[in-house]
XYZ file of C-alpha atoms in Angstrom:
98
model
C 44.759 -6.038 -9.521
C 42.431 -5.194 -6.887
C 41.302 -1.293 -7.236
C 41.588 0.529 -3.451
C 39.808 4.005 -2.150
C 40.875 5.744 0.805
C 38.723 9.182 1.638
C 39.826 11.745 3.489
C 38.304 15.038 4.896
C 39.511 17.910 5.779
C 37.191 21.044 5.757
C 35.263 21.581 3.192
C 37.094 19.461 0.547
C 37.133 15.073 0.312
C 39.679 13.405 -1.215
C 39.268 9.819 -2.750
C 42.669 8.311 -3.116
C 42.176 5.669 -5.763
C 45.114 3.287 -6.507
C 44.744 0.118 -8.875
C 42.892 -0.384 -12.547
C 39.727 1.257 -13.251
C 38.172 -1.052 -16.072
C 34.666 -2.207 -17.189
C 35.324 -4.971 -13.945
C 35.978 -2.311 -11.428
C 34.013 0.859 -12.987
C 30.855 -0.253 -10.635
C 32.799 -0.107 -7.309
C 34.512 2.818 -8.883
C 31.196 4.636 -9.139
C 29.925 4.056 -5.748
C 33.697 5.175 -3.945
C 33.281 8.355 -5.877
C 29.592 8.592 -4.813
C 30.467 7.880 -1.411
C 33.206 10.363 -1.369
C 30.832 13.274 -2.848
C 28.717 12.883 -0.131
C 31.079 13.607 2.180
C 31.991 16.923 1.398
C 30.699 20.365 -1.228
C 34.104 19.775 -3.026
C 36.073 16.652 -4.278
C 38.995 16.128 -5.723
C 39.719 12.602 -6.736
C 43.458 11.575 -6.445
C 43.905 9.160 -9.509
C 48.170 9.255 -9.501
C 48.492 5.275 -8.079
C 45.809 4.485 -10.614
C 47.775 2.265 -13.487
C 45.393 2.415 -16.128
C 41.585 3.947 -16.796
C 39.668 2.425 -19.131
C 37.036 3.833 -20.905
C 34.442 2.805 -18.471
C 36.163 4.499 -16.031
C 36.296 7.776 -18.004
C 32.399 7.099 -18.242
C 32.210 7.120 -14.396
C 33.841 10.248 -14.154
C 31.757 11.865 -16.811
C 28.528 11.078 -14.478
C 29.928 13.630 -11.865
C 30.238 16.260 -14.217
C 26.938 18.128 -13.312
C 26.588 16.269 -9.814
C 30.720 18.141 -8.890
C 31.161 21.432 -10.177
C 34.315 22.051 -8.117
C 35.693 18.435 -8.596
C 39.359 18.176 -9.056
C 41.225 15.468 -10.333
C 45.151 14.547 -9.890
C 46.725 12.444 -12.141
C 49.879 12.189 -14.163
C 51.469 9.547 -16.729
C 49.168 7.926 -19.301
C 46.044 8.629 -17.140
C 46.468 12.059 -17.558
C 46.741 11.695 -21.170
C 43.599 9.613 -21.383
C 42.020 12.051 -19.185
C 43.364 14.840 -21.363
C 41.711 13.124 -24.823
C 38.480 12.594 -23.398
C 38.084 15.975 -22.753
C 37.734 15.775 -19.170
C 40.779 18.578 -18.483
C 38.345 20.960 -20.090
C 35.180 19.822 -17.455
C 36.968 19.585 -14.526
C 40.395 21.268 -13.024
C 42.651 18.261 -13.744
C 46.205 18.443 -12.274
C 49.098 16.421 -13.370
C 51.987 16.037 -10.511
């Protein structure tokens, strides 16, 4: 499945829409969407509720942004939010389930 990013702006806040499978194949184009987005705005949240699965390398990517995004917020809900819930990331960032 191919992975998709749509950013959007509005104020001071981007949001990268990411819908697809974040695995080792995709973690690299992953990484550079969430880079992207950062730069476009002091706060992020990253909107991961059309994402089907994240893999452990996508977890990893996430990770990266944890000193780089202070005031990064991630949505997700199903079994990403439970994998984002066991590798600790609802205690780094403000993760929302829908």
């Amino acid at each position: 499945m191919t992975l998709r990013f749509t950013t959007t702006v509005q104020g001071d806040v981007a949001t990268l829409a990411v819908s697809g499978q974040i695995d080792a194949a995709t973690a690299s184009e992953f990484r550079r969407a969430v880079a992207s987005a950062s730069d476009e705005a002091p706060q992020l949240t990253i909107d991961l509720t059309a994402v089907d699965y994240l893999l452990s390398a996508g977890v990893s990517v996430l990770y990266e942004f944890v000193d780089q995004q202070p005031q990064l917020v991630i949505r997700a809900d199903g079994i990403v939010a439970q994998v984002l819930s066991v590798a600790g990331l609802d205690e780094a960032f403000s993760v929302r389930t829908t």
